Coordinates of C-alpha atoms and ligand atoms in Angstrom, one line a residue:
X298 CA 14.6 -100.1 -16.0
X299 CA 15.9 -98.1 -19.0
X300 CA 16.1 -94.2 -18.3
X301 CA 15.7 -91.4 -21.0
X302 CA 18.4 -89.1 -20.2
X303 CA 17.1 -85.4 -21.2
X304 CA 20.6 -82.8 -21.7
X305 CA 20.0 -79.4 -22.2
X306 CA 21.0 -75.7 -21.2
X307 CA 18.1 -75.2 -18.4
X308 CA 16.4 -77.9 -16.6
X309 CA 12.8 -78.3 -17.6
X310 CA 12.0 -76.4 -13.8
X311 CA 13.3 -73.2 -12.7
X312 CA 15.1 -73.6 -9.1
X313 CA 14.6 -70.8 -6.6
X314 CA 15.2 -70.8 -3.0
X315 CA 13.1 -68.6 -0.5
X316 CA 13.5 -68.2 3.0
X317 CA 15.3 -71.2 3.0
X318 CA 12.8 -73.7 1.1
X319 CA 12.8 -74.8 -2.9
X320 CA 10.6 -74.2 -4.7
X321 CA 10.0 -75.5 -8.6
X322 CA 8.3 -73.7 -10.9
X323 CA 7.9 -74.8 -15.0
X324 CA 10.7 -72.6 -17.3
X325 CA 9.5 -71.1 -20.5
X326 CA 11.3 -71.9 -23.7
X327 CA 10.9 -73.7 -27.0
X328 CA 12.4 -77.0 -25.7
X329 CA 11.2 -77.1 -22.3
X330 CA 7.5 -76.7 -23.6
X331 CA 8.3 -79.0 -26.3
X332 CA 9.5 -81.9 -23.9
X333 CA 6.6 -81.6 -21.7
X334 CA 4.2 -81.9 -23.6
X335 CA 5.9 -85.1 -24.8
X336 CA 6.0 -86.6 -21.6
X337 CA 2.7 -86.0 -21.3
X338 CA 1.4 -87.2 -24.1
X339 CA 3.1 -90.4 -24.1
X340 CA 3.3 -91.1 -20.4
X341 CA 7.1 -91.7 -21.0
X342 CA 7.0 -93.9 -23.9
X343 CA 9.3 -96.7 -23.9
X344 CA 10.9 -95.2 -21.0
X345 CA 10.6 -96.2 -17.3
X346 CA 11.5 -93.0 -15.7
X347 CA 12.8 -89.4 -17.4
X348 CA 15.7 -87.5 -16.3
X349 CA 17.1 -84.2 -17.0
X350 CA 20.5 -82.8 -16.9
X351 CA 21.2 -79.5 -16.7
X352 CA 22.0 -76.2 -15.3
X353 CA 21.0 -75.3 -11.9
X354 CA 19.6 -72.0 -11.9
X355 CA 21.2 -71.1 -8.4
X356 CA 24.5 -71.8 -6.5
X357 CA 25.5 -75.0 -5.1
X358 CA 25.5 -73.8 -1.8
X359 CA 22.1 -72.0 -1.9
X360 CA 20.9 -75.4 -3.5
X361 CA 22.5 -77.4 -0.4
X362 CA 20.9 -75.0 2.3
X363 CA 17.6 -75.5 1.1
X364 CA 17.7 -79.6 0.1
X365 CA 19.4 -82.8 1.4
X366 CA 19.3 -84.1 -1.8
X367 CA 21.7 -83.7 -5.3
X368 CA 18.1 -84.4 -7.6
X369 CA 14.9 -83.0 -7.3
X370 CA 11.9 -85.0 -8.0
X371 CA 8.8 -83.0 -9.9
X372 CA 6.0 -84.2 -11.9
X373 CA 7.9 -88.0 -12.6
X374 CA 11.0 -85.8 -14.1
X375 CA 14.1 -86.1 -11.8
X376 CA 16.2 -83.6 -12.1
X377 CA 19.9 -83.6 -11.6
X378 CA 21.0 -79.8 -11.3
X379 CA 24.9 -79.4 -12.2
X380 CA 26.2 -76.4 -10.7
X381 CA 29.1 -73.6 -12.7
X382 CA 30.8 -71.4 -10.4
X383 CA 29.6 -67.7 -11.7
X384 CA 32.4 -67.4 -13.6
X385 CA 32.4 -70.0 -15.5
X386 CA 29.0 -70.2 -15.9
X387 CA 29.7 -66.4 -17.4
X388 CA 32.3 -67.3 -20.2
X389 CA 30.4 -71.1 -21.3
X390 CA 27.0 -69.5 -21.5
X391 CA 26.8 -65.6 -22.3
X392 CA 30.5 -66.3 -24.0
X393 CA 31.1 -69.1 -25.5
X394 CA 27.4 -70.1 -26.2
X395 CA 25.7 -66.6 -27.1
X396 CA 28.3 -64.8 -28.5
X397 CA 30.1 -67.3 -30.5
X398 CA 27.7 -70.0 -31.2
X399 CA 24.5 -68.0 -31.6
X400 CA 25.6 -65.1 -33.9
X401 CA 27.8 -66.9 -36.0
X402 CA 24.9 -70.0 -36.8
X403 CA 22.4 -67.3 -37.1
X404 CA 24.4 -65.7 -39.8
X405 CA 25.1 -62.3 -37.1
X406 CA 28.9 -63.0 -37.9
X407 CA 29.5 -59.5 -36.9
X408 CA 28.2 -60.0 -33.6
X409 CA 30.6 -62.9 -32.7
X410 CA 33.4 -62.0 -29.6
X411 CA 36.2 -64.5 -30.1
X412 CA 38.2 -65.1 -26.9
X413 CA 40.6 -68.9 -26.6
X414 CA 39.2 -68.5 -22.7
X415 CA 35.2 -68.8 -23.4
X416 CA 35.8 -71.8 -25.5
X417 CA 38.5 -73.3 -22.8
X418 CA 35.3 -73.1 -20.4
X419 CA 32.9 -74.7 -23.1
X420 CA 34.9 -78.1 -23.6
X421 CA 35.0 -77.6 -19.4
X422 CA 31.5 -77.5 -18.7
X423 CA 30.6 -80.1 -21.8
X424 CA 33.3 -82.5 -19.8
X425 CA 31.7 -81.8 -16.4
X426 CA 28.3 -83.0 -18.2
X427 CA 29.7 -85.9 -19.2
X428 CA 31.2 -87.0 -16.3
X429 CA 27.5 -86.4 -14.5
X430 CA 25.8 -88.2 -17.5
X431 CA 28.2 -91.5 -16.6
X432 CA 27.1 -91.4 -13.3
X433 CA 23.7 -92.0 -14.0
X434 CA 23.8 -94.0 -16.7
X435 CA 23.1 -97.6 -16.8
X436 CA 23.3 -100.4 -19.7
X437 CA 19.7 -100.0 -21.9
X438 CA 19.3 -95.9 -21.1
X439 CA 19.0 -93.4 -23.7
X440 CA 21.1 -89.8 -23.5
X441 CA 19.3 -87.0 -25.8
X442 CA 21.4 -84.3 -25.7
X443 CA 19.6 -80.7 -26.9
X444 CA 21.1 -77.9 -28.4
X445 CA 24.3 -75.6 -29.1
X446 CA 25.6 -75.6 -25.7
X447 CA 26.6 -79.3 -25.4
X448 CA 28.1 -80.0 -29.4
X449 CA 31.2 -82.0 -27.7
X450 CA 28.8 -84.0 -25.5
X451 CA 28.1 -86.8 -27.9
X452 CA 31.7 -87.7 -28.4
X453 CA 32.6 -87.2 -24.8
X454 CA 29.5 -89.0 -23.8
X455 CA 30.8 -92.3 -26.4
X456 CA 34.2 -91.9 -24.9
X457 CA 33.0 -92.5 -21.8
X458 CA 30.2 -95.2 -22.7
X459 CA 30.8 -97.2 -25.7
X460 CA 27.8 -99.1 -26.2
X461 CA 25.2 -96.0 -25.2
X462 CA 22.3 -95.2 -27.1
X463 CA 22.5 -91.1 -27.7
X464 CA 20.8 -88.7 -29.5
X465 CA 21.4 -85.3 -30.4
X466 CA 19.1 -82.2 -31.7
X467 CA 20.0 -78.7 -32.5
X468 CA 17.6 -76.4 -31.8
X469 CA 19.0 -73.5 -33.8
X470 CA 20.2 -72.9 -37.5
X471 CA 23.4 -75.5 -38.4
X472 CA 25.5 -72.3 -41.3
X473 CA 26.9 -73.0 -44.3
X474 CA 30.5 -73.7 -44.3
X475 CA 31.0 -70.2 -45.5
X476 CA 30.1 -69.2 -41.6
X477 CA 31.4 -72.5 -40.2
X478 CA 34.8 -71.5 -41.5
X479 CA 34.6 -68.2 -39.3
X480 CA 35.5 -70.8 -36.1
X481 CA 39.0 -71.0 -35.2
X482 CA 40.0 -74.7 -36.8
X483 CA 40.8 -76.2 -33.9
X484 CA 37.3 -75.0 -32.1
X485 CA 35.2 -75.9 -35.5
X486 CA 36.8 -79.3 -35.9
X487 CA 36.1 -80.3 -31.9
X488 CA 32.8 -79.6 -32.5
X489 CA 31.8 -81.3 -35.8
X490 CA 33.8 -84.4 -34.1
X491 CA 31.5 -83.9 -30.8
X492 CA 28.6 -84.2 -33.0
X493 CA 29.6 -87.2 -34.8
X494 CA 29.8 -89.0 -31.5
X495 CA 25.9 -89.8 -31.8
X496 CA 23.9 -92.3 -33.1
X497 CA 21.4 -90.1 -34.6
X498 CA 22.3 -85.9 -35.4
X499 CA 18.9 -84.2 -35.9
X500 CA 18.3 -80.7 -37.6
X501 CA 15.3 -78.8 -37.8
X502 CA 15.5 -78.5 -42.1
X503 CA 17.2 -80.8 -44.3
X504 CA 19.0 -77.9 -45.5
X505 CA 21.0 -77.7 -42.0
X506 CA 21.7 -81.1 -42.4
X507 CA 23.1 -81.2 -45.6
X508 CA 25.1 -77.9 -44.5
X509 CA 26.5 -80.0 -41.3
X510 CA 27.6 -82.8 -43.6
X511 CA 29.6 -80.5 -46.0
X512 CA 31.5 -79.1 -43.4
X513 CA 32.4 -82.1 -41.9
X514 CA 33.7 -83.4 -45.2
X515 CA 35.6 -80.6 -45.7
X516 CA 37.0 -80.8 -41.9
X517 CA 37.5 -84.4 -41.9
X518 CA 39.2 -86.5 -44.5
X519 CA 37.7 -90.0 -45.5
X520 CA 33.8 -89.4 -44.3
X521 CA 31.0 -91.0 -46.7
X522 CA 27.6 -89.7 -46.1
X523 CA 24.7 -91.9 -48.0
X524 CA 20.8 -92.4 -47.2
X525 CA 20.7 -90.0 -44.6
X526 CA 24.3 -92.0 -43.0
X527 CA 27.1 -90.6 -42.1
X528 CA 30.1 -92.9 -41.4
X529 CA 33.7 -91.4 -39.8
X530 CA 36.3 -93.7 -39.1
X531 CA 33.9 -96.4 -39.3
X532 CA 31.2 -95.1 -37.1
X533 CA 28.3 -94.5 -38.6
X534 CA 25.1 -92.0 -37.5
X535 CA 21.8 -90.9 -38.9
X536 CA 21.7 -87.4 -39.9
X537 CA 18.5 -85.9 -41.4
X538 CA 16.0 -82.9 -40.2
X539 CA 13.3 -83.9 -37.6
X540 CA 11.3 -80.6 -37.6
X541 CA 10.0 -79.9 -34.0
X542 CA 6.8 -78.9 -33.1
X543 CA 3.8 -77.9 -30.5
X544 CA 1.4 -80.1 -28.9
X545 CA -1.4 -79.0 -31.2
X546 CA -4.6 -80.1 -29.5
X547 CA -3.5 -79.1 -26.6
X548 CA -3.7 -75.2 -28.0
X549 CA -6.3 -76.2 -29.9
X550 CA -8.3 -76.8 -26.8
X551 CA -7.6 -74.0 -24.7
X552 CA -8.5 -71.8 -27.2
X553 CA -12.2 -73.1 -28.0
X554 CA -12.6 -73.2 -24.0
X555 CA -15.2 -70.7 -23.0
X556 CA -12.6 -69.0 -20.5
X557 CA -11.0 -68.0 -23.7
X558 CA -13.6 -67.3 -26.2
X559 CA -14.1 -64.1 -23.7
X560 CA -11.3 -63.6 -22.5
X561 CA -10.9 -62.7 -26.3
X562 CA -14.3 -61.0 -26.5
X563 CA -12.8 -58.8 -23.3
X564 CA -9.5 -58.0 -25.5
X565 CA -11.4 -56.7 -28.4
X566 CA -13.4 -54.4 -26.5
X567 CA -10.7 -52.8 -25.2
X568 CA -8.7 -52.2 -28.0
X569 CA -10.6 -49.3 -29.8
X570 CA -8.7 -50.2 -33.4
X571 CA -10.5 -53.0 -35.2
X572 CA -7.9 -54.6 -36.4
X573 CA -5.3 -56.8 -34.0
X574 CA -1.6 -57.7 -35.5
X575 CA 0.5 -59.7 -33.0
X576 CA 3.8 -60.3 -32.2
X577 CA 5.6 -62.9 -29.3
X578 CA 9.3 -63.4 -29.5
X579 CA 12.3 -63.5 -26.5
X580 CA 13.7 -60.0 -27.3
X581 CA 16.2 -61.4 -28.9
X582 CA 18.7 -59.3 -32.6
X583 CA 18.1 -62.4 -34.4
X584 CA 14.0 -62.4 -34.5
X585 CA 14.7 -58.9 -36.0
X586 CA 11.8 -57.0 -34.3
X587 CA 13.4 -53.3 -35.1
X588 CA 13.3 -53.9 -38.8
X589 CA 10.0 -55.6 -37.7
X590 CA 8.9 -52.1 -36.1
X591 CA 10.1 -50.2 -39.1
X592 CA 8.1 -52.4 -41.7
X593 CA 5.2 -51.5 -39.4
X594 CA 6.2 -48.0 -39.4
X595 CA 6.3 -47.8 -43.4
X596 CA 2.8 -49.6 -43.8
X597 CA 1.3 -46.7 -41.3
X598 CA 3.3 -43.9 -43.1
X599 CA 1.9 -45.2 -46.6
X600 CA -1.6 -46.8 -45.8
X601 CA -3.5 -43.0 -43.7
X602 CA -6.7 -45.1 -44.3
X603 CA -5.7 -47.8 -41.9
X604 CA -4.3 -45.2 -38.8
X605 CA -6.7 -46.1 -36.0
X606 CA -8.1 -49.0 -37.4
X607 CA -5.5 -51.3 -36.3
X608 CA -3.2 -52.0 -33.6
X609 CA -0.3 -53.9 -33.2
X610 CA 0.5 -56.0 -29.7
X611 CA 4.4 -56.6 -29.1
X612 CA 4.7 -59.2 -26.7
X613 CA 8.2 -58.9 -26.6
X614 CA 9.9 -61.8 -23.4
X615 CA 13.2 -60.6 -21.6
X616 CA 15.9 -62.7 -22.7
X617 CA 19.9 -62.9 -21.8
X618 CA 19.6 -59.0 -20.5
X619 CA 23.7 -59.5 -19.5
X620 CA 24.8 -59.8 -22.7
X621 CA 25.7 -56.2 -23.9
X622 CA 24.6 -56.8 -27.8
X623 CA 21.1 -57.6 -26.4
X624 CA 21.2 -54.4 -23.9
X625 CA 21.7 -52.3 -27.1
X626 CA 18.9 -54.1 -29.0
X627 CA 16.5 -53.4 -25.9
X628 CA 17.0 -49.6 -26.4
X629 CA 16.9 -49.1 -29.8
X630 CA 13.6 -51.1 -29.9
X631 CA 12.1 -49.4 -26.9
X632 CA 13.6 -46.0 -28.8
X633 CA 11.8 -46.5 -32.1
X634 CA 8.5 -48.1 -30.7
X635 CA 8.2 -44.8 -28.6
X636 CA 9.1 -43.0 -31.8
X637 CA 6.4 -44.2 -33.6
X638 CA 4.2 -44.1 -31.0
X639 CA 4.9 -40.6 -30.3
X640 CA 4.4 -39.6 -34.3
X641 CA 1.0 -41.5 -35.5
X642 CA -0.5 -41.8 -32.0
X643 CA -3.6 -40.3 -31.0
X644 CA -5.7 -39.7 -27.8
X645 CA -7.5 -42.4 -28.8
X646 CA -5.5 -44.7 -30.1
X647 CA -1.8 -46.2 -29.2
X648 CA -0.6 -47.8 -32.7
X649 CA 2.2 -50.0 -30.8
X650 CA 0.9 -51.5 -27.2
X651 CA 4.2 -53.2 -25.9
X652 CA 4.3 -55.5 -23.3
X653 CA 8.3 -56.3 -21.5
X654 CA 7.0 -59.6 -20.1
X655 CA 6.2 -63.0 -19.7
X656 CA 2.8 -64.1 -19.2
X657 CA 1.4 -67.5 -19.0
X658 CA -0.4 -69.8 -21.2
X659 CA -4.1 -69.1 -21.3
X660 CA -3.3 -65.5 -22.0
X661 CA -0.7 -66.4 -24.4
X662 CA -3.7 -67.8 -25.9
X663 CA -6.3 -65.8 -25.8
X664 CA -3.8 -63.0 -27.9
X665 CA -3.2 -65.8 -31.0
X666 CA -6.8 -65.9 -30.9
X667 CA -8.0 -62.6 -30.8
X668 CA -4.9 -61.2 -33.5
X669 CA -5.9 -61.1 -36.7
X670 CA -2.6 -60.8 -38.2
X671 CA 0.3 -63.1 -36.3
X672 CA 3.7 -61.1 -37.8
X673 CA 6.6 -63.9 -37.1
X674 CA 9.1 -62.5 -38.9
X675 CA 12.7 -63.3 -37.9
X676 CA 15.6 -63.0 -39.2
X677 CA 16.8 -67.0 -38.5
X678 CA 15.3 -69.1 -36.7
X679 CA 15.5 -72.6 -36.4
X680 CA 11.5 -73.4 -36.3
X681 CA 10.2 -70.7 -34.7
X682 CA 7.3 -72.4 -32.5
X683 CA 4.8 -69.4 -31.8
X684 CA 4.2 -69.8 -35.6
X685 CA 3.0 -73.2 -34.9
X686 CA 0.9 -71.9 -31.8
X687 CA -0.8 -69.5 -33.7
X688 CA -2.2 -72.0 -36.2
X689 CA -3.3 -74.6 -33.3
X690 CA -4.9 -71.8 -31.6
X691 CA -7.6 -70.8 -34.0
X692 CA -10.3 -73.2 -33.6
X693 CA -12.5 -70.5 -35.6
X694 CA -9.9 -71.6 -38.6
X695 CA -9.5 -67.5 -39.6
X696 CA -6.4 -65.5 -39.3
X697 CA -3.1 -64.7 -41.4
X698 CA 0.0 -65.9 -40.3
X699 CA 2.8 -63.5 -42.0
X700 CA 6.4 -65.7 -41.8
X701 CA 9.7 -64.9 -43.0
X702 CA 11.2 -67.5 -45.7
X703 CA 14.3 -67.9 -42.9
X704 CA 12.4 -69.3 -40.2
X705 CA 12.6 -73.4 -40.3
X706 CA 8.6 -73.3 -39.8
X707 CA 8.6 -71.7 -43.4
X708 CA 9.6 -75.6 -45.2
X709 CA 6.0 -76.8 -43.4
X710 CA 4.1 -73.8 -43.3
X711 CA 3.7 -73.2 -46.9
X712 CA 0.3 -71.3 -47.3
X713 CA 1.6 -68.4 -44.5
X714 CA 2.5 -65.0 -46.6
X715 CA 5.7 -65.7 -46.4
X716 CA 8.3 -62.7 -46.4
X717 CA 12.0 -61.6 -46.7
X718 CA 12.7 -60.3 -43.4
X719 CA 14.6 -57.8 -44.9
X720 CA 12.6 -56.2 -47.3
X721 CA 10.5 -53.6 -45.3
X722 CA 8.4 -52.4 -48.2
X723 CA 7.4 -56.7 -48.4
X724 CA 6.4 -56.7 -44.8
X725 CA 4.7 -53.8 -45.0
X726 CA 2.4 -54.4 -48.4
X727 CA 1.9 -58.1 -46.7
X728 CA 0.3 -56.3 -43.6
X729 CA -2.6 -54.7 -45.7
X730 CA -2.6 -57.7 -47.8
X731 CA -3.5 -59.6 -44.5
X732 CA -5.9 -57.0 -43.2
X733 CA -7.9 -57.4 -46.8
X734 CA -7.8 -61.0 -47.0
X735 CA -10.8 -62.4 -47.3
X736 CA -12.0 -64.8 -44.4
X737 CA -12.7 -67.6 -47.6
X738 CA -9.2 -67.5 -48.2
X739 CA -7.6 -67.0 -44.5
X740 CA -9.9 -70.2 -43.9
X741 CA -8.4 -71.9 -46.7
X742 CA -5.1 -71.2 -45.8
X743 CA -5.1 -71.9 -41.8
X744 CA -7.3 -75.3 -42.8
X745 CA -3.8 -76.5 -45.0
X746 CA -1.4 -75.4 -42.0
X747 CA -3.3 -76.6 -39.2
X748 CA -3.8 -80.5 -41.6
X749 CA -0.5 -79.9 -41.0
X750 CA 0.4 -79.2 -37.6
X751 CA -2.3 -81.6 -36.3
X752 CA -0.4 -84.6 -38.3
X753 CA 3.2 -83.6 -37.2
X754 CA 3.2 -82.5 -33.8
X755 CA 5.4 -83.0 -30.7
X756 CA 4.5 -86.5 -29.9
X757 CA 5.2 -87.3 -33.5
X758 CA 8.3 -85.4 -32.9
X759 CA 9.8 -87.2 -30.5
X760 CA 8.7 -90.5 -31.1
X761 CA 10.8 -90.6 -34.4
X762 CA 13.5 -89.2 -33.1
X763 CA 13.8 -91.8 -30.0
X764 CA 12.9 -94.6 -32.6
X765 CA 15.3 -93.8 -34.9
X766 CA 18.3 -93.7 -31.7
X767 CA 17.0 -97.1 -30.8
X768 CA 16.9 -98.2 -34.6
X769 CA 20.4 -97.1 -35.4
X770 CA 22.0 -98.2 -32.1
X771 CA 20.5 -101.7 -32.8
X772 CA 22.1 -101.6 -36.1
X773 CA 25.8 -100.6 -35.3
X774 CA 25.3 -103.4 -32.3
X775 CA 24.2 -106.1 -34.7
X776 CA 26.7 -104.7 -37.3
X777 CA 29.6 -105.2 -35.1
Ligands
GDG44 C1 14.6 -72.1 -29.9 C2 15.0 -71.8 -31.4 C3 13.1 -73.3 -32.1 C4 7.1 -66.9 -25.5 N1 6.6 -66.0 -24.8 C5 5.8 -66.5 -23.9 C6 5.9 -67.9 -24.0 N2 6.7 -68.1 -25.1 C7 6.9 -69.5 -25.6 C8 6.2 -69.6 -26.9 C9 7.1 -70.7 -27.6 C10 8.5 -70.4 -27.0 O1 8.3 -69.6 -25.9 C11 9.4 -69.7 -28.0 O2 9.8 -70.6 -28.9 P1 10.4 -70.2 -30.3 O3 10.5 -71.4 -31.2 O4 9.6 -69.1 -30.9 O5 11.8 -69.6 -30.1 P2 13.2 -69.8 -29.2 O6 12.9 -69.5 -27.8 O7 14.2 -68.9 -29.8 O8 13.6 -71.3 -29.3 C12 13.7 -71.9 -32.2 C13 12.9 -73.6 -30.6 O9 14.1 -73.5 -29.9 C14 12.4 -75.1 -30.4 O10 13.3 -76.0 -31.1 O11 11.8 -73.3 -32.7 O12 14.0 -71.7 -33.6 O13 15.5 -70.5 -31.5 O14 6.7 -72.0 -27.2 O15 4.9 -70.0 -26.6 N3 5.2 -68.7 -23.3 C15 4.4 -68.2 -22.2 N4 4.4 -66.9 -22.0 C16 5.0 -66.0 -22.8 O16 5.0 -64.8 -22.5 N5 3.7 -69.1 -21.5

């Protein structure tokens, strides 16, 4: 009965407890969407049942009040919550994780609060996870560990269990050794190590690949690194990009439904501009939404013509609202949206509608189908998904996706209008540019991206990143 082992930050469910009973509701995220629709697709694949690992959204005594039991069974994923006191939870996550990891590989090395004690609690936690992967694991499973919050885990993981078959993917940007170097040595060297632990070490671009093997060889003496294998001290692992992406038909489907042909109908009618440009990103410094605003605000200061003929929907998701550098960024956007809203709006029309929310799927959908214009324009991102949603959710094949060059979805996405993220005056000539387009070539373009997406989606995703664990661990078996 071989298990796939799912690691990563959140559990694919969000735990809550009320009036004493739990209840389990589906998390939104990149990965947790991803996965899903994964196991759906596939009905587990070559797996007999799928577990996840990961944080438990409330305390262990909470947890204990409401359930007998240490998993939770939902939808054929069993869950195995692992519980961090508040503090250390505290330092490993909004610390260690967000203010170290996630500036400095997103290139906001300014941003980056170095303190011994938040990475003291990362190898803590990434030891706790391994101790909690061994006790579930048994001979044949898989362990696919996800993202920047468990780099030792691999390592740990092999320590532990010799012979197990793991995987690792990073979600976000891997830097150049130019930002690399920024770690203390001691911290940078633990973590390339961790990685190497794998069997297979998976990037969204090649280009992150080939910048995680350069700063291993210049951390580690005596690694070779040939046909997408890396060997250290005789261990050898795959490492080579396996963009992620969406479930494709599944967006493709929900919007050509009925429900959301007018729910769509219903949006247009109320805005009164004619013209819809979207935004949906976590509120987060690195998708850069105040330079976003800005660009926005140029193309309305030097385009008179276009005032009240377009509006542009900021579906902006609340995101790690502790974290002080992500407080500041809330302010100055909600400062400058109601700046410009203030300056160029009218009785009739608001130029920015903002929305401080989640809201779920169909709706989701229903806005990539009704925008005109999708602005994705981060500063980093690793993929950047709701570029790939966009695309799968315009059955109609019109629309302009504007990308930056830095997002990972730029490498596949090649006919968006792609853009610096810094260059305002870019942004903002590539908004009327989209408005003009003609629907001859938005078709041509969304037809080339949505080929695309349709051949390389999440199922495709997944499949070749399992096979090529399985692969690899069958070669260093037979090689040995
Ligand atoms: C990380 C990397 C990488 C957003 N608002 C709502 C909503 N969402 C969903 C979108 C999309 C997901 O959240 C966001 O994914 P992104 O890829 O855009 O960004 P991150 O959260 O930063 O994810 C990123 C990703 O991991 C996967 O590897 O692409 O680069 O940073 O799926 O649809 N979903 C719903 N309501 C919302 O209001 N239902």
């Amino acid at each position: 009965m071989a298990k796939l082992i799912n690691v990563s930050f959140r559990l694919p469910y969000k735990l809550t407890v009320t009036k004493s009973r739990l209840s389990v509701t589906p998390s939104v995220g990149g990965l947790a969407t991803a996965l899903r629709s994964y196991f759906e697709l596939a009905s587990h694949g070559e797996f007999d049942s799928l577990h996840w690992v990961g944080i438990s959204d409330i305390s262990r005594t909470v947890f204990e009040r409401a359930s007998t039991l240490h998993l939770v069974e939902k939808d054929n994923v069993v869950m195995h919550p692992v519980f961090l006191p508040t503090q250390a939870k505290e330092r490993f996550y909004d610390g260690f994780c967000n203010s170290i990891i996630w500036p400095l590989f997103q290139y906001f090395p300014s941003f980056v609060i170095y303190k011994q004690e938040f990475f003291d609690e990362y190898v803590r936690a990434n030891e706790l996870l391994a101790a909690q992967i061994q006790e579930i694991f048994e001979p044949g499973d898989t362990v696919w560990v996800h993202d920047y919050h468990w780099m030792l885990l691999p390592e740990l993981v092999r320590g532990r269990i010799e012979s197990a078959k793991i995987g690792f993917f990073l979600h976000i940007p891997f830097p150049s050794f130019e930002l690399f170097r920024m770690l203390p040595k001691a911290w940078g060297e633990r973590i390339a190590r961790g990685l190497a632990g794998a069997d297979v070490i998976g990037f969204q671009t090649a280009d992150f690949a080939s910048y995680y093997v350069d700063s291993l060889r210049r951390i580690l003496p005596g690694i070779t690194f040939q046909d997408d294998v890396l060997t250290v001290n005789g261990r050898s692992s795959v490492v080579k990009e396996f963009p992620i992406s969406i479930d494709f038909e599944k967006y493709h489907a929900i919007a050509a439904s009925r429900q959301i042909r007018s729910a769509v109908t219903k949006i247009r009618h109320r805005l009164t501009a004619h013209k819809l440009i979207l935004s949906v990103d976590r509120l987060d410094y690195t998708k850069a939404i105040f330079s976003r605003l800005e660009s926005f605000e140029l193309f309305l200061e030097k385009n008179p013509d276009m005032r009240e003929k377009v509006s542009y929907l900021l579906l902006l998701v609340p995101s790690r609202e502790t974290i002080l550098k992500y407080k500041e960024n809330k302010q100055n956007v909600d400062a400058l949206i109601s700046r410009i809203n203030g300056l160029y709006g009218t009785i009739g029309w608001t130029p920015i509608v903002y929305m401080y929310k989640s809201v779920d799927q169909k709706r989701l959908v229903s806005l990539y189908a009704a925008a005109d214009i999708a602005l994705v324009v981060p500063a980093r991102d690793g993929m950047n998904l709701v570029a790939k949603e966009y695309v799968a959710s315009r059955p109609d094949g019109d629309g302009v996706l504007i990308l930056s060059d830095t997002a990972g979805a730029a490498e596949e996405l090649r006919e968006a209008v792609l853009v610096n993220s810094n260059d305002r005056q870019e942004i903002a000539d590539s908004i009327r540019e989209g408005l003009k387009m003609p629907k001859a070539e938005q078709r041509r373009r969304m037809a080339r991206m949505q080929e695309h997406v349709r051949e390389h989606g999440v199922l495709a995703w997944a499949t070749e990143f399992l096979e090529s664990v399985d692969q690899m661990s069958g070669l260093i078996k037979t090689t040995t």
